[in-house]
mmCIF file of C-alpha atoms in Angstrom:
data_model
loop_
_atom_site.group_PDB
_atom_site.id
_atom_site.type_symbol
_atom_site.label_atom_id
_atom_site.label_comp_id
_atom_site.label_asym_id
_atom_site.label_seq_id
_atom_site.Cartn_x
_atom_site.Cartn_y
_atom_site.Cartn_z
ATOM 1 C CA MET O 97 2.932 -16.916 -54.080
ATOM 2 C CA VAL O 98 2.682 -15.096 -50.718
ATOM 3 C CA ARG O 99 4.945 -16.553 -48.076
ATOM 4 C CA SER O 100 3.475 -16.813 -44.585
ATOM 5 C CA ILE O 101 5.403 -15.299 -41.693
ATOM 6 C CA SER O 102 6.200 -17.731 -38.902
ATOM 7 C CA VAL O 103 4.956 -17.146 -35.385
ATOM 8 C CA PRO O 104 8.480 -16.612 -33.918
ATOM 9 C CA VAL O 105 9.157 -13.900 -36.510
ATOM 10 C CA LEU O 106 5.868 -12.168 -35.688
ATOM 11 C CA ALA O 107 6.655 -12.444 -31.992
ATOM 12 C CA ARG O 108 10.088 -10.849 -32.508
ATOM 13 C CA LEU O 109 8.520 -8.023 -34.522
ATOM 14 C CA ALA O 110 5.907 -7.454 -31.834
ATOM 15 C CA LEU O 111 8.585 -7.485 -29.121
ATOM 16 C CA GLY O 112 10.732 -5.002 -31.033
ATOM 17 C CA GLY O 113 7.776 -2.683 -31.614
ATOM 18 C CA ALA O 114 6.714 -2.844 -27.961
ATOM 19 C CA ARG O 115 10.244 -2.041 -26.791
ATOM 20 C CA VAL O 116 10.432 0.983 -29.106
ATOM 21 C CA GLY O 117 7.144 2.184 -27.625
ATOM 22 C CA ILE O 118 8.408 1.616 -24.066
ATOM 23 C CA ASP O 119 11.573 3.604 -24.875
ATOM 24 C CA ARG O 120 9.468 6.515 -26.107
ATOM 25 C CA VAL O 121 7.330 6.437 -22.975
ATOM 26 C CA ASP O 122 10.495 6.379 -20.830
ATOM 27 C CA ASP O 123 11.810 9.408 -22.758
ATOM 28 C CA ALA O 124 8.531 11.224 -22.112
ATOM 29 C CA MET O 125 8.757 10.420 -18.395
ATOM 30 C CA ILE O 126 12.257 11.937 -18.209
ATOM 31 C CA VAL O 127 10.988 15.060 -19.998
ATOM 32 C CA LEU O 128 8.121 15.300 -17.508
ATOM 33 C CA LEU O 129 10.567 14.811 -14.623
ATOM 34 C CA ALA O 130 12.678 17.691 -15.941
ATOM 35 C CA ALA O 131 9.551 19.865 -16.119
ATOM 36 C CA ARG O 132 8.609 18.870 -12.566
ATOM 37 C CA ARG O 133 12.078 19.734 -11.308
ATOM 38 C CA ARG O 134 11.825 23.202 -12.890
ATOM 39 C CA LEU O 135 8.627 23.797 -10.943
ATOM 40 C CA VAL O 136 10.185 22.419 -7.752
ATOM 41 C CA SER O 137 13.115 24.834 -8.178
ATOM 42 C CA ALA O 138 10.651 27.669 -7.597
ATOM 43 C CA VAL O 139 9.175 25.969 -4.521
ATOM 44 C CA GLY O 140 12.437 25.771 -2.537
ATOM 45 C CA PRO O 141 13.127 29.549 -2.357
ATOM 46 C CA ALA O 142 9.461 30.208 -1.594
ATOM 47 C CA LYS O 143 9.572 27.773 1.334
ATOM 48 C CA ARG O 144 12.745 29.329 2.716
ATOM 49 C CA ALA O 145 11.315 32.847 2.348
ATOM 50 C CA THR O 146 8.221 31.874 4.327
ATOM 51 C CA ASP O 147 10.055 29.585 6.798
ATOM 52 C CA ALA O 148 7.904 26.704 5.581
ATOM 53 C CA PRO O 149 9.214 23.209 6.433
ATOM 54 C CA LEU O 150 10.915 21.126 3.759
ATOM 55 C CA ARG O 151 8.385 18.299 4.248
ATOM 56 C CA ASP O 152 4.627 18.873 4.468
ATOM 57 C CA ALA O 153 2.917 15.619 5.495
ATOM 58 C CA GLY O 154 -0.550 16.894 4.595
ATOM 59 C CA ARG O 155 0.539 18.006 1.145
ATOM 60 C CA GLU O 156 2.367 14.738 0.500
ATOM 61 C CA GLU O 157 -0.711 12.745 1.490
ATOM 62 C CA ARG O 158 -2.866 14.761 -0.921
ATOM 63 C CA VAL O 159 -0.356 14.146 -3.728
ATOM 64 C CA HIS O 160 -0.468 10.421 -2.978
ATOM 65 C CA GLU O 161 -4.266 10.509 -2.892
ATOM 66 C CA ARG O 162 -4.493 12.191 -6.304
ATOM 67 C CA ALA O 163 -2.104 9.617 -7.766
ATOM 68 C CA ARG O 164 -4.043 6.682 -6.301
ATOM 69 C CA ASN O 165 -7.367 7.988 -7.623
ATOM 70 C CA LEU O 166 -5.935 8.417 -11.118
ATOM 71 C CA ALA O 167 -4.214 5.020 -10.912
ATOM 72 C CA ALA O 168 -7.513 3.367 -9.957
ATOM 73 C CA ARG O 169 -9.237 4.862 -13.006
ATOM 74 C CA LEU O 170 -6.416 3.665 -15.262
ATOM 75 C CA ARG O 171 -6.220 0.196 -13.647
ATOM 76 C CA VAL O 172 -2.706 0.802 -12.335
ATOM 77 C CA PRO O 173 -1.851 -0.869 -8.988
ATOM 78 C CA ALA O 174 -2.005 1.609 -6.108
ATOM 79 C CA SER O 175 1.352 0.329 -4.842
ATOM 80 C CA SER O 176 3.022 1.244 -8.157
ATOM 81 C CA ALA O 177 1.570 4.743 -8.011
ATOM 82 C CA ASP O 178 2.752 5.124 -4.407
ATOM 83 C CA HIS O 179 6.293 3.989 -5.248
ATOM 84 C CA LEU O 180 6.465 6.469 -8.128
ATOM 85 C CA ILE O 181 5.195 9.377 -6.023
ATOM 86 C CA ASP O 182 7.582 8.464 -3.189
ATOM 87 C CA THR O 183 10.466 8.619 -5.687
ATOM 88 C CA LEU O 184 9.322 12.011 -6.997
ATOM 89 C CA ILE O 185 8.891 13.432 -3.488
ATOM 90 C CA THR O 186 12.338 12.186 -2.448
ATOM 91 C CA ASP O 187 13.861 13.764 -5.552
ATOM 92 C CA ALA O 188 12.081 17.066 -4.826
ATOM 93 C CA CYS O 189 13.271 17.094 -1.206
ATOM 94 C CA MET O 190 16.868 16.475 -2.257
ATOM 95 C CA GLN O 191 16.566 19.213 -4.892
ATOM 96 C CA GLN O 192 15.188 21.740 -2.397
ATOM 97 C CA ALA O 193 17.889 20.897 0.119
ATOM 98 C CA MET O 194 20.553 21.813 -2.458
ATOM 99 C CA HIS O 195 20.163 25.597 -2.041
ATOM 100 C CA PRO O 196 23.147 27.895 -2.738
ATOM 101 C CA GLY O 197 24.451 27.405 0.794
ATOM 102 C CA ALA O 198 25.025 23.706 0.159
ATOM 103 C CA LYS O 199 28.139 22.210 -1.403
ATOM 104 C CA ALA O 200 28.069 22.294 -5.185
ATOM 105 C CA ASP O 201 29.025 18.655 -5.569
ATOM 106 C CA GLY O 202 26.238 17.521 -3.269
ATOM 107 C CA ALA O 203 28.614 15.603 -0.998
ATOM 108 C CA GLY O 204 27.425 17.452 2.093
ATOM 109 C CA ALA O 205 23.772 16.844 1.343
ATOM 110 C CA SER O 206 24.413 13.184 0.541
ATOM 111 C CA ALA O 207 26.331 12.644 3.765
ATOM 112 C CA ASN O 208 23.632 14.407 5.762
ATOM 113 C CA THR O 209 20.926 12.305 4.094
ATOM 114 C CA HIS O 210 22.890 9.136 4.874
ATOM 115 C CA ARG O 211 23.205 10.124 8.550
ATOM 116 C CA GLN O 212 19.491 10.893 8.717
ATOM 117 C CA ASP O 213 18.691 7.498 7.175
ATOM 118 C CA GLN O 214 20.906 5.781 9.760
ATOM 119 C CA ARG O 215 19.200 7.612 12.636
ATOM 120 C CA ARG O 216 15.778 6.785 11.199
ATOM 121 C CA ASP O 217 16.665 3.095 10.872
ATOM 122 C CA ARG O 218 17.942 2.968 14.462
ATOM 123 C CA LEU O 219 14.686 4.496 15.694
ATOM 124 C CA LEU O 220 12.591 2.165 13.544
ATOM 125 C CA ARG O 221 14.418 -0.864 14.937
ATOM 126 C CA LEU O 222 13.191 0.204 18.378
ATOM 127 C CA ILE O 223 9.646 -0.619 17.199
ATOM 128 C CA PRO O 224 9.180 -4.304 18.011
ATOM 129 C CA PRO O 225 7.872 -6.424 15.121
ATOM 130 C CA PRO O 226 4.223 -7.479 15.503
ATOM 131 C CA ARG O 227 5.160 -11.048 16.515
ATOM 132 C CA ARG O 228 6.567 -9.615 19.754
ATOM 133 C CA TRP O 229 3.221 -8.020 20.558
ATOM 134 C CA ARG O 230 1.652 -11.469 20.763
ATOM 135 C CA GLY O 231 2.417 -11.945 24.472
ATOM 136 C CA ALA O 232 0.957 -8.573 25.437
ATOM 137 C CA LEU O 233 -2.153 -9.161 23.339
ATOM 138 C CA SER O 234 -2.705 -12.506 25.059
ATOM 139 C CA LEU O 235 -3.368 -10.539 28.264
ATOM 140 C CA VAL O 236 -6.244 -8.643 26.641
ATOM 141 C CA PRO O 237 -9.621 -10.395 26.982
ATOM 142 C CA ARG O 238 -10.574 -12.055 23.712
ATOM 143 C CA ALA O 239 -14.030 -10.455 23.801
ATOM 144 C CA VAL O 240 -12.393 -7.004 23.745
ATOM 145 C CA LEU O 241 -10.218 -7.909 20.751
ATOM 146 C CA ASP O 242 -13.169 -9.425 18.902
ATOM 147 C CA THR O 243 -15.362 -6.373 19.479
ATOM 148 C CA PHE O 244 -12.566 -4.017 18.407
ATOM 149 C CA ALA O 245 -11.885 -5.987 15.207
ATOM 150 C CA GLU O 246 -15.583 -6.176 14.316
ATOM 151 C CA ARG O 247 -16.108 -2.437 14.825
ATOM 152 C CA ALA O 248 -12.907 -1.478 12.969
ATOM 153 C CA LEU O 249 -13.806 -3.614 9.956
ATOM 154 C CA SER O 250 -17.428 -2.448 10.007
ATOM 155 C CA THR O 251 -16.266 1.181 9.949
ATOM 156 C CA THR O 252 -13.835 0.490 7.124
ATOM 157 C CA LEU O 253 -16.443 -1.352 5.039
ATOM 158 C CA ALA O 254 -19.475 0.763 5.989
ATOM 159 C CA SER O 255 -19.984 2.361 2.561
ATOM 160 C CA SER O 256 -19.338 -0.938 0.773
ATOM 161 C CA LEU O 257 -22.004 -2.636 2.869
ATOM 162 C CA GLN O 258 -24.557 0.079 2.106
ATOM 163 C CA ASP O 259 -23.816 -0.013 -1.624
ATOM 164 C CA ASP O 260 -24.115 -3.827 -1.863
ATOM 165 C CA TRP O 261 -20.459 -3.977 -2.902
ATOM 166 C CA LEU O 262 -20.065 -7.109 -0.808
ATOM 167 C CA ALA O 263 -23.245 -8.755 -2.088
ATOM 168 C CA PRO O 264 -21.261 -11.620 -3.730
ATOM 169 C CA VAL O 265 -20.200 -12.832 -0.271
ATOM 170 C CA GLN O 266 -23.528 -12.326 1.528
ATOM 171 C CA ARG O 267 -24.098 -15.040 4.143
ATOM 172 C CA ARG O 268 -20.683 -16.567 3.410
ATOM 173 C CA ARG O 269 -18.190 -17.119 6.226
ATOM 174 C CA VAL O 270 -14.789 -15.587 5.492
ATOM 175 C CA GLY O 271 -11.919 -15.870 7.940
ATOM 176 C CA ILE O 272 -9.019 -13.494 8.577
ATOM 177 C CA GLU O 273 -5.917 -14.793 10.349
ATOM 178 C CA VAL O 274 -3.148 -12.458 11.512
ATOM 179 C CA VAL O 275 -0.450 -15.090 11.741
ATOM 180 C CA ASP O 276 2.233 -13.150 13.624
ATOM 181 C CA LEU O 277 -0.244 -11.938 16.263
ATOM 182 C CA GLY O 278 -1.942 -15.319 16.662
ATOM 183 C CA LEU O 279 -5.362 -13.756 16.042
ATOM 184 C CA SER O 280 -8.151 -14.900 13.761
ATOM 185 C CA TRP O 281 -11.787 -14.067 13.143
ATOM 186 C CA VAL O 282 -14.591 -15.542 11.052
ATOM 187 C CA LEU O 283 -16.810 -12.825 9.588
ATOM 188 C CA GLU O 284 -20.115 -12.855 7.739
ATOM 189 C CA VAL O 285 -21.880 -10.140 5.747
ATOM 190 C CA ASP O 286 -25.458 -9.999 6.989
ATOM 191 C CA GLY O 287 -27.431 -7.434 5.020
ATOM 192 C CA GLU O 288 -25.867 -4.039 5.735
ATOM 193 C CA ARG O 289 -23.786 -5.185 8.675
ATOM 194 C CA LEU O 290 -20.662 -7.207 9.222
ATOM 195 C CA ARG O 291 -20.765 -9.621 12.129
ATOM 196 C CA ARG O 292 -18.616 -12.313 13.647
ATOM 197 C CA SER O 293 -19.701 -15.870 12.955
ATOM 198 C CA ARG O 294 -19.372 -18.856 15.268
ATOM 199 C CA GLY O 295 -19.242 -21.287 12.349
ATOM 200 C CA PRO O 296 -16.047 -22.436 10.629
ATOM 201 C CA ALA O 297 -14.604 -20.289 7.830
ATOM 202 C CA GLU O 298 -15.459 -21.357 4.286
ATOM 203 C CA ALA O 299 -12.388 -19.467 3.027
ATOM 204 C CA MET O 300 -9.512 -18.018 5.033
ATOM 205 C CA VAL O 301 -7.170 -15.098 4.270
ATOM 206 C CA ARG O 302 -3.843 -15.464 6.107
ATOM 207 C CA GLY O 303 -1.046 -12.926 6.399
ATOM 208 C CA SER O 304 1.126 -10.866 8.710
ATOM 209 C CA ALA O 305 -0.227 -7.789 10.481
ATOM 210 C CA THR O 306 1.977 -5.564 8.305
ATOM 211 C CA ASP O 307 0.891 -7.091 4.995
ATOM 212 C CA LEU O 308 -2.796 -7.099 5.930
ATOM 213 C CA LEU O 309 -2.525 -3.423 6.899
ATOM 214 C CA LEU O 310 -0.688 -2.634 3.648
ATOM 215 C CA LEU O 311 -3.551 -4.293 1.778
ATOM 216 C CA THR O 312 -6.216 -2.442 3.795
ATOM 217 C CA SER O 313 -4.505 0.906 3.202
ATOM 218 C CA ARG O 314 -4.062 0.151 -0.538
ATOM 219 C CA LEU O 315 -0.297 0.627 -0.309
ATOM 220 C CA GLU O 316 0.016 -2.887 -1.763
ATOM 221 C CA ASP O 317 -2.426 -4.548 -4.136
ATOM 222 C CA ALA O 318 -3.904 -7.980 -3.541
ATOM 223 C CA ASP O 319 -2.398 -9.552 -6.680
ATOM 224 C CA THR O 320 1.150 -8.622 -5.623
ATOM 225 C CA LEU O 321 0.713 -9.863 -2.056
ATOM 226 C CA PHE O 322 -0.834 -13.173 -3.120
ATOM 227 C CA PHE O 323 1.682 -13.695 -5.919
ATOM 228 C CA GLN O 324 4.571 -13.176 -3.476
ATOM 229 C CA ARG O 325 2.796 -15.521 -1.029
ATOM 230 C CA ARG O 326 2.798 -12.838 1.642
ATOM 231 C CA LEU O 327 -0.962 -13.447 1.789
ATOM 232 C CA MET O 328 -2.521 -16.870 1.369
ATOM 233 C CA LEU O 329 -6.043 -18.111 0.665
ATOM 234 C CA THR O 330 -7.272 -21.493 1.853
ATOM 235 C CA GLY O 331 -10.617 -23.263 1.794
ATOM 236 C CA ASP O 332 -13.328 -22.776 -0.839
ATOM 237 C CA VAL O 333 -11.399 -21.821 -3.999
ATOM 238 C CA GLU O 334 -14.299 -20.053 -5.716
ATOM 239 C CA LEU O 335 -15.167 -18.020 -2.619
ATOM 240 C CA GLY O 336 -11.478 -17.266 -2.075
ATOM 241 C CA LEU O 337 -11.104 -15.878 -5.601
ATOM 242 C CA THR O 338 -14.238 -13.784 -5.125
ATOM 243 C CA VAL O 339 -12.796 -12.334 -1.911
ATOM 244 C CA ARG O 340 -9.487 -11.661 -3.636
ATOM 245 C CA ASN O 341 -11.205 -9.732 -6.438
ATOM 246 C CA LEU O 342 -13.315 -7.753 -3.985
ATOM 247 C CA LEU O 343 -10.227 -6.730 -2.022
ATOM 248 C CA ASP O 344 -8.815 -5.106 -5.152
ATOM 249 C CA ARG O 345 -12.091 -3.386 -6.047
ATOM 250 C CA LEU O 346 -13.192 -2.000 -2.699
ATOM 251 C CA PRO O 347 -14.013 1.733 -3.079
ATOM 252 C CA TRP O 348 -11.138 3.079 -0.967
ATOM 253 C CA GLU O 349 -12.006 6.704 -1.815
ATOM 254 C CA THR O 350 -15.285 6.431 0.128
ATOM 255 C CA LEU O 351 -13.433 6.083 3.445
ATOM 256 C CA PRO O 352 -13.212 9.262 5.550
ATOM 257 C CA LEU O 353 -9.968 11.123 4.845
ATOM 258 C CA GLY O 354 -8.901 10.882 8.500
ATOM 259 C CA VAL O 355 -9.237 7.085 8.429
ATOM 260 C CA ARG O 356 -7.254 6.864 5.182
ATOM 261 C CA ILE O 357 -4.451 9.034 6.563
ATOM 262 C CA ALA O 358 -4.297 6.971 9.773
ATOM 263 C CA LEU O 359 -4.186 3.694 7.838
ATOM 264 C CA HIS O 360 -1.482 4.965 5.493
ATOM 265 C CA ARG O 361 0.740 6.246 8.277
ATOM 266 C CA ALA O 362 0.372 3.065 10.310
ATOM 267 C CA ALA O 363 1.052 0.850 7.289
ATOM 268 C CA ARG O 364 4.066 2.878 6.187
ATOM 269 C CA GLY O 365 5.455 2.897 9.719
ATOM 270 C CA LEU O 366 5.161 -0.885 10.061
ATOM 271 C CA ARG O 367 6.619 -1.472 6.600
ATOM 272 C CA ALA O 368 9.562 0.854 7.321
ATOM 273 C CA ALA O 369 10.165 -0.839 10.692
ATOM 274 C CA ARG O 370 10.090 -4.274 9.047
ATOM 275 C CA ASP O 371 12.588 -3.120 6.407
ATOM 276 C CA ALA O 372 14.844 -1.655 9.098
ATOM 277 C CA HIS O 373 14.803 -4.927 11.065
ATOM 278 C CA ALA O 374 15.526 -6.838 7.856
ATOM 279 C CA THR O 375 18.764 -4.874 7.342
ATOM 280 C CA VAL O 376 20.207 -6.097 10.653
ATOM 281 C CA VAL O 377 22.660 -8.925 10.004
#
């Protein structure tokens, strides 16, 4: 007589097998990191010989862009790809800084890096958080802010509008509220154009200026932001879920490169400033 295997036993076997697989993938990642570091070791001397700077913002942005494109094809969150590439770039910079003139134990480089981080944090804390911009923005005529927001969003979504990417929300009123700036708009997709609507929002997306910009620049994915309640959806549940799915699927690669670079730098700057303010006790 064949004895059946209980569900808990099967679950433990599946868990054990998955963990073995994860360990093998982790091993492969370390091997790939070692291979990357060997290549980086040839880059440092070449940079010094040509007086090239240690950091190349354009090159780093292209590396991030390649990673995001591959991540999108493999259904990996863009934020996870960005965090991984940031870690690899930081490791490469530290490796290149450790040329023969540096201390062998790395103490000098570590101390210098720590001082640079402290200076950076002090400078970032000079950037006021978005909530402090609210008073200044209140002096700007609302019509100017509305026109700017409509044009900025229309430019960002231009290709999506032409390709019917936003067809599921045609003629539906979706609101955006930037809570720390005290700004909100109700928008409606009308054919191949995005326009402001005077009617009430059927669904509303609420979040801080920083988190909304991180979402727009694809440095954070919608699922993470909504799960952590840094973004919130209210109103029509079905429409809200449709909007949430569209935010994750918008064809970011169709934006002009200059716009993508500007969005990334602004989002990273605001995120870094927020983190620096958060470290103040």
